[in-house]
Every structure is written in structure tokens, then in C-alpha cells.
PDB file of C-alpha atoms in Angstrom:
ATOM      1  CA  MET P  21      -5.660  -8.036  10.382  1.00 56.00           C
ATOM      2  CA  MET P  22      -6.978  -4.758  11.795  1.00 58.00           C
ATOM      3  CA  SER P  23      -4.974  -1.598  11.293  1.00 63.00           C
ATOM      4  CA  VAL P  24      -3.841   0.410  14.302  1.00 58.00           C
ATOM      5  CA  LYS P  25      -6.477   3.025  13.528  1.00 63.00           C
ATOM      6  CA  SER P  26      -9.254   0.414  13.480  1.00 60.00           C
ATOM      7  CA  GLN P  27      -7.934  -1.025  16.729  1.00 60.00           C
ATOM      8  CA  ILE P  28      -7.969   2.434  18.342  1.00 59.00           C
ATOM      9  CA  TYR P  29     -11.541   3.006  17.135  1.00 56.00           C
ATOM     10  CA  LEU P  30     -12.643  -0.423  18.403  1.00 52.00           C
ATOM     11  CA  CYS P  31     -10.984   0.188  21.785  1.00 49.00           C
ATOM     12  CA  SER P  32     -12.745   3.543  22.136  1.00 55.00           C
ATOM     13  CA  VAL P  33     -16.109   1.906  21.372  1.00 51.00           C
ATOM     14  CA  LEU P  34     -15.422  -0.899  23.868  1.00 50.00           C
ATOM     15  CA  LEU P  35     -14.319   1.594  26.524  1.00 51.00           C
ATOM     16  CA  THR P  36     -17.515   3.593  25.975  1.00 58.00           C
ATOM     17  CA  LEU P  37     -19.602   0.426  26.376  1.00 50.00           C
ATOM     18  CA  LEU P  38     -17.676  -0.575  29.496  1.00 50.00           C
ATOM     19  CA  LEU P  39     -18.263   2.837  31.038  1.00 49.00           C
ATOM     20  CA  ALA P  40     -21.950   2.652  30.121  1.00 52.00           C
ATOM     21  CA  PHE P  41     -22.329  -0.748  31.807  1.00 52.00           C
ATOM     22  CA  THR P  42     -20.457   0.292  34.957  1.00 54.00           C
ATOM     23  CA  ASN P  43     -22.765   3.280  35.324  1.00 53.00           C
ATOM     24  CA  CYS P  44     -25.984   1.261  34.925  1.00 52.00           C
ATOM     25  CA  SER P  45     -26.902   1.722  38.574  1.00 53.00           C
ATOM     26  CA  LYS P  46     -27.080   5.481  38.145  1.00 55.00           C
ATOM     27  CA  LYS P  47     -30.330   7.008  36.939  1.00 60.00           C
ATOM     28  CA  THR P  48     -28.657   9.519  34.621  1.00 64.00           C
ATOM     29  CA  PRO P  49     -29.932   9.306  31.066  1.00 69.00           C
ATOM     30  CA  GLU P  50     -27.573   8.167  28.349  1.00 72.00           C
ATOM     31  CA  PRO P  51     -26.610  10.994  26.065  1.00 77.00           C
ATOM     32  CA  GLU P  52     -27.962  10.247  22.642  1.00 84.00           C
ATOM     33  CA  ILE P  53     -25.651  10.390  19.683  1.00 86.00           C
ATOM     34  CA  LYS P  54     -26.684  13.269  17.466  1.00 91.00           C
ATOM     35  CA  TYR P  55     -25.919  12.352  13.892  1.00 92.00           C
ATOM     36  CA  ILE P  56     -25.433  15.112  11.368  1.00 94.00           C
ATOM     37  CA  PRO P  57     -27.992  14.618   8.599  1.00 95.00           C
ATOM     38  CA  GLY P  58     -26.401  14.543   5.174  1.00 96.00           C
ATOM     39  CA  GLU P  59     -22.828  14.102   6.366  1.00 96.00           C
ATOM     40  CA  ILE P  60     -20.509  11.091   6.545  1.00 97.00           C
ATOM     41  CA  THR P  61     -16.922  10.745   7.746  1.00 96.00           C
ATOM     42  CA  VAL P  62     -14.266   8.733   5.944  1.00 96.00           C
ATOM     43  CA  TRP P  63     -10.770   7.852   7.194  1.00 94.00           C
ATOM     44  CA  THR P  64      -8.229   6.947   4.551  1.00 93.00           C
ATOM     45  CA  LYS P  65      -5.830   4.055   5.033  1.00 90.00           C
ATOM     46  CA  ASP P  66      -2.407   4.786   6.472  1.00 82.00           C
ATOM     47  CA  ASP P  67       0.084   6.261   4.026  1.00 78.00           C
ATOM     48  CA  THR P  68      -2.593   7.329   1.509  1.00 86.00           C
ATOM     49  CA  SER P  69      -1.117  10.231  -0.433  1.00 87.00           C
ATOM     50  CA  ILE P  70      -2.889  13.535  -0.792  1.00 90.00           C
ATOM     51  CA  GLU P  71      -3.002  12.933  -4.556  1.00 93.00           C
ATOM     52  CA  LYS P  72      -4.879   9.638  -4.072  1.00 94.00           C
ATOM     53  CA  THR P  73      -7.161  11.359  -1.585  1.00 93.00           C
ATOM     54  CA  PHE P  74      -7.952  14.056  -4.162  1.00 95.00           C
ATOM     55  CA  ASP P  75      -8.588  11.351  -6.797  1.00 96.00           C
ATOM     56  CA  PHE P  76     -11.041   9.754  -4.342  1.00 95.00           C
ATOM     57  CA  ILE P  77     -12.784  13.097  -3.775  1.00 95.00           C
ATOM     58  CA  ASN P  78     -13.048  13.757  -7.507  1.00 96.00           C
ATOM     59  CA  GLU P  79     -14.334  10.247  -8.249  1.00 95.00           C
ATOM     60  CA  PHE P  80     -17.538  10.854  -6.294  1.00 93.00           C
ATOM     61  CA  GLY P  81     -18.000  14.591  -6.926  1.00 93.00           C
ATOM     62  CA  LEU P  82     -19.440  15.240  -3.470  1.00 95.00           C
ATOM     63  CA  PRO P  83     -18.865  18.416  -1.438  1.00 95.00           C
ATOM     64  CA  ILE P  84     -16.072  18.020   1.108  1.00 94.00           C
ATOM     65  CA  GLU P  85     -16.937  19.865   4.296  1.00 92.00           C
ATOM     66  CA  ARG P  86     -13.437  19.341   5.711  1.00 94.00           C
ATOM     67  CA  LEU P  87     -10.289  17.351   5.029  1.00 94.00           C
ATOM     68  CA  THR P  88      -8.167  16.892   8.118  1.00 90.00           C
ATOM     69  CA  GLY P  89      -4.690  15.561   8.700  1.00 83.00           C
ATOM     70  CA  ILE P  90      -3.462  15.297  12.270  1.00 74.00           C
ATOM     71  CA  LEU P  91       0.333  15.622  12.590  1.00 65.00           C
ATOM     72  CA  MET P  92       0.485  14.963   8.851  1.00 80.00           C
ATOM     73  CA  TYR P  93       3.316  17.021   7.425  1.00 89.00           C
ATOM     74  CA  HIS P  94       6.710  18.311   8.373  1.00 88.00           C
ATOM     75  CA  SER P  95       8.600  20.975   6.470  1.00 94.00           C
ATOM     76  CA  THR P  96      12.203  20.675   5.427  1.00 93.00           C
ATOM     77  CA  LEU P  97      12.515  24.456   5.703  1.00 96.00           C
ATOM     78  CA  SER P  98      14.581  25.656   8.661  1.00 94.00           C
ATOM     79  CA  ASN P  99      12.737  26.135  11.955  1.00 94.00           C
ATOM     80  CA  ASP P 100      13.219  29.904  11.782  1.00 95.00           C
ATOM     81  CA  SER P 101      10.804  29.829   8.810  1.00 96.00           C
ATOM     82  CA  ILE P 102       7.833  28.976  11.047  1.00 96.00           C
ATOM     83  CA  ASP P 103       6.302  32.469  10.776  1.00 97.00           C
ATOM     84  CA  TYR P 104       6.647  32.371   6.987  1.00 97.00           C
ATOM     85  CA  VAL P 105       4.952  28.943   6.835  1.00 97.00           C
ATOM     86  CA  SER P 106       2.192  30.034   9.222  1.00 96.00           C
ATOM     87  CA  ASP P 107       1.505  33.311   7.398  1.00 96.00           C
ATOM     88  CA  TYR P 108       1.560  31.595   4.005  1.00 97.00           C
ATOM     89  CA  LEU P 109      -1.032  29.046   5.142  1.00 96.00           C
ATOM     90  CA  LYS P 110      -3.209  31.657   6.866  1.00 95.00           C
ATOM     91  CA  ALA P 111      -3.484  33.522   3.563  1.00 96.00           C
ATOM     92  CA  LYS P 112      -5.146  30.509   1.918  1.00 96.00           C
ATOM     93  CA  PRO P 113      -8.966  30.786   1.808  1.00 95.00           C
ATOM     94  CA  TYR P 114      -9.397  27.043   2.420  1.00 96.00           C
ATOM     95  CA  THR P 115      -7.249  26.609   5.585  1.00 95.00           C
ATOM     96  CA  ASP P 116      -9.560  28.333   8.062  1.00 92.00           C
ATOM     97  CA  ASN P 117     -13.351  28.363   8.414  1.00 90.00           C
ATOM     98  CA  GLY P 118     -13.492  30.864  11.277  1.00 89.00           C
ATOM     99  CA  LYS P 119     -13.626  28.154  13.966  1.00 91.00           C
ATOM    100  CA  ILE P 120     -11.129  25.523  12.872  1.00 89.00           C
ATOM    101  CA  PHE P 121      -7.804  26.234  11.196  1.00 91.00           C
ATOM    102  CA  THR P 122      -4.568  24.649  10.018  1.00 92.00           C
ATOM    103  CA  THR P 123      -2.014  24.399  12.825  1.00 91.00           C
ATOM    104  CA  VAL P 124       1.699  25.113  12.398  1.00 94.00           C
ATOM    105  CA  TYR P 125       4.075  24.176  15.222  1.00 91.00           C
ATOM    106  CA  ILE P 126       7.629  23.189  16.085  1.00 92.00           C
ATOM    107  CA  SER P 127       7.836  19.507  16.886  1.00 82.00           C
ATOM    108  CA  GLY P 128       9.735  19.038  20.108  1.00 72.00           C
ATOM    109  CA  SER P 129      10.519  15.360  19.753  1.00 67.00           C
ATOM    110  CA  GLY P 130      13.876  14.059  18.568  1.00 72.00           C
ATOM    111  CA  ASP P 131      14.873  16.253  15.649  1.00 77.00           C
ATOM    112  CA  PRO P 132      12.803  19.457  15.971  1.00 85.00           C
ATOM    113  CA  HIS P 133      11.137  20.602  12.750  1.00 89.00           C
ATOM    114  CA  ILE P 134       8.169  22.616  11.539  1.00 94.00           C
ATOM    115  CA  GLY P 135       5.003  20.532  11.661  1.00 91.00           C
ATOM    116  CA  VAL P 136       1.711  21.210   9.887  1.00 93.00           C
ATOM    117  CA  SER P 137      -1.674  19.715  10.802  1.00 91.00           C
ATOM    118  CA  PRO P 138      -3.914  20.732   7.925  1.00 93.00           C
ATOM    119  CA  GLN P 139      -7.590  21.562   8.228  1.00 94.00           C
ATOM    120  CA  LEU P 140      -8.693  22.056   4.635  1.00 96.00           C
ATOM    121  CA  PHE P 141     -12.139  23.240   3.586  1.00 95.00           C
ATOM    122  CA  ASN P 142     -13.942  23.083   0.229  1.00 95.00           C
ATOM    123  CA  MET P 143     -11.432  20.629  -1.155  1.00 95.00           C
ATOM    124  CA  HIS P 144     -13.902  19.424  -3.781  1.00 95.00           C
ATOM    125  CA  SER P 145     -12.720  22.533  -5.646  1.00 96.00           C
ATOM    126  CA  LEU P 146     -10.091  21.541  -8.228  1.00 97.00           C
ATOM    127  CA  GLU P 147      -8.568  25.004  -7.846  1.00 97.00           C
ATOM    128  CA  ASN P 148      -8.107  24.470  -4.093  1.00 97.00           C
ATOM    129  CA  GLN P 149      -6.668  20.997  -4.683  1.00 97.00           C
ATOM    130  CA  LYS P 150      -4.109  22.328  -7.175  1.00 98.00           C
ATOM    131  CA  ASP P 151      -3.235  25.208  -4.878  1.00 98.00           C
ATOM    132  CA  TRP P 152      -2.698  22.830  -1.935  1.00 96.00           C
ATOM    133  CA  LEU P 153      -0.370  20.655  -4.030  1.00 96.00           C
ATOM    134  CA  ASP P 154       1.558  23.804  -5.048  1.00 97.00           C
ATOM    135  CA  THR P 155       1.662  24.860  -1.377  1.00 97.00           C
ATOM    136  CA  VAL P 156       3.053  21.473  -0.325  1.00 95.00           C
ATOM    137  CA  THR P 157       5.861  21.949  -2.852  1.00 96.00           C
ATOM    138  CA  LYS P 158       6.543  25.611  -2.013  1.00 98.00           C
ATOM    139  CA  LEU P 159       6.661  25.008   1.757  1.00 97.00           C
ATOM    140  CA  LYS P 160       8.649  21.773   1.276  1.00 96.00           C
ATOM    141  CA  LEU P 161       6.053  19.766   3.168  1.00 94.00           C
ATOM    142  CA  VAL P 162       6.685  16.048   3.479  1.00 90.00           C
ATOM    143  CA  LEU P 163       3.918  13.627   4.410  1.00 83.00           C
ATOM    144  CA  ARG P 164       4.806  11.939   7.696  1.00 77.00           C
ATOM    145  CA  THR P 165       4.602   8.176   7.776  1.00 67.00           C
ATOM    146  CA  GLU P 166       5.982   7.403  11.220  1.00 63.00           C
ATOM    147  CA  SER P 167       2.831   8.421  13.073  1.00 59.00           C
ATOM    148  CA  ILE P 168      -0.180   6.207  13.784  1.00 56.00           C
ATOM    149  CA  LEU P 169      -2.199   9.214  12.672  1.00 60.00           C
ATOM    150  CA  ASP P 170      -0.837   9.288   9.131  1.00 66.00           C
ATOM    151  CA  SER P 171      -4.109   9.275   7.279  1.00 82.00           C
ATOM    152  CA  PHE P 172      -6.688  11.821   6.223  1.00 90.00           C
ATOM    153  CA  THR P 173     -10.189  12.263   7.580  1.00 93.00           C
ATOM    154  CA  LEU P 174     -12.859  13.618   5.253  1.00 95.00           C
ATOM    155  CA  ARG P 175     -16.240  14.999   6.260  1.00 96.00           C
ATOM    156  CA  ILE P 176     -18.370  14.591   3.165  1.00 96.00           C
ATOM    157  CA  ARG P 177     -21.783  16.058   2.355  1.00 96.00           C
ATOM    158  CA  VAL P 178     -24.312  13.624   0.857  1.00 97.00           C
ATOM    159  CA  PRO P 179     -28.040  13.996   0.165  1.00 96.00           C
ATOM    160  CA  ILE P 180     -30.057  13.613   3.372  1.00 96.00           C
ATOM    161  CA  GLY P 181     -31.451  10.101   3.604  1.00 96.00           C
ATOM    162  CA  SER P 182     -28.722   8.582   1.431  1.00 96.00           C
ATOM    163  CA  GLU P 183     -26.046   8.318   4.132  1.00 96.00           C
ATOM    164  CA  LYS P 184     -26.194   4.509   4.454  1.00 96.00           C
ATOM    165  CA  SER P 185     -25.931   3.887   0.704  1.00 96.00           C
ATOM    166  CA  TRP P 186     -22.978   6.283   0.447  1.00 96.00           C
ATOM    167  CA  LEU P 187     -21.283   4.584   3.395  1.00 96.00           C
ATOM    168  CA  LYS P 188     -21.562   1.222   1.602  1.00 96.00           C
ATOM    169  CA  LYS P 189     -19.971   2.727  -1.522  1.00 95.00           C
ATOM    170  CA  MET P 190     -17.194   4.360   0.468  1.00 94.00           C
ATOM    171  CA  GLU P 191     -16.381   1.246   2.509  1.00 94.00           C
ATOM    172  CA  LYS P 192     -15.658  -0.681  -0.715  1.00 95.00           C
ATOM    173  CA  HIS P 193     -13.052   1.812  -1.932  1.00 95.00           C
ATOM    174  CA  ASP P 194      -9.421   0.690  -1.709  1.00 94.00           C
ATOM    175  CA  ILE P 195      -8.189   3.799   0.165  1.00 94.00           C
ATOM    176  CA  VAL P 196     -10.938   3.758   2.814  1.00 96.00           C
ATOM    177  CA  GLU P 197     -10.067   2.451   6.262  1.00 94.00           C
ATOM    178  CA  LEU P 198     -13.279   3.443   8.008  1.00 94.00           C
ATOM    179  CA  ALA P 199     -16.550   5.174   7.085  1.00 96.00           C
ATOM    180  CA  TYR P 200     -19.389   6.198   9.387  1.00 96.00           C
ATOM    181  CA  GLN P 201     -22.209   8.718   9.736  1.00 94.00           C
ATOM    182  CA  SER P 202     -20.862  11.985  11.140  1.00 93.00           C
ATOM    183  CA  TYR P 203     -21.998  13.023  14.588  1.00 90.00           C
ATOM    184  CA  GLU P 204     -21.744  16.160  16.691  1.00 86.00           C
TER     185      GLU P 204
END
């Protein structure tokens, strides 16, 4: 049975194909997919812990360009602590690369709480991994499991030309939901 994430991915591919076929009469060229040489993307299965994700990263010893979690955490700190949480995360050298950064927000649905969507860089560093685990504890961050987006996405650097062999290795791993060559 396909997971919700795989179903969403499949639907987006099918929708893209449908749009391509309905526009066949137009003479506009198809935009070509520009793959990023030496980079693959891996989605973990739903409910994969950050600890298991770090174990996965450390197993292969490859540079992690970015580890992303969309709507991943909520804090049990009071909502008036949002500035503290935001400032604490901004001070981390691995939560912002100058273009993309970790987002802190107040969730407006149901029971409002502080939410954190992490964008973590250089997470192949054991020091950064340990610091993130300490940060999760200090900020009382709890991994959300009620969202369909409760998994991590990793952009991983691999030697150019070895993308397909790395994808095969990744796809066999028990925490991997989906693996593909990264594109722009």
C-alpha cells in the first residue's frame, strides 16, 4: 500500500503529465528538468525520528546539504515564548544559509502553539546533530505526528556520476520513503 506522501508525489507527476498532454497543441517548448549533478533527495518515512534520521546520515557519511522538516515540531513552551524560540534558533549556525532558514510561527488551528519548521544545514556534522538534539530538549520541541508532512527531507551530496547507484542504496533503507535525483 502506498503512503500518503507517495500518493501525493504520484498525483503531482500524473497532474504534470496531464497538463503536458492537454497543451500538446501549443508550440511552446517543454521546460527541461535541470538535475543538480552530485545531489540526491531522500524523504524519510512518516514518523521517522530525528535520531533515526541522524543514524541514517551517519551510516553513509555523505555531506548533507540540507535537512528539512515541514510543520515538524511544536513547542510545549507558552506562546509568549515565541521570540525566545525564534532568537535561540537564529543563533544556531546551521539553521540559516543566507537564503533559507528555520521558520518559527504560532499555529492558528485548534489549540494554538509555537510551531517550528526546521531547515538544517551541514547536519553531517556530529557536533551540529548533538546541538540540535540539545535544542529540541531545551525548547521543548515535540515531533508532530498528526500531519501528512511528518517526515524529513534530506538533500545529500554524492560524487558526480554516482547518483543512480546511491539512489539504489538509499531506496533499500528501511527509513526511506522516496529517493530521487535533486533538481532545480
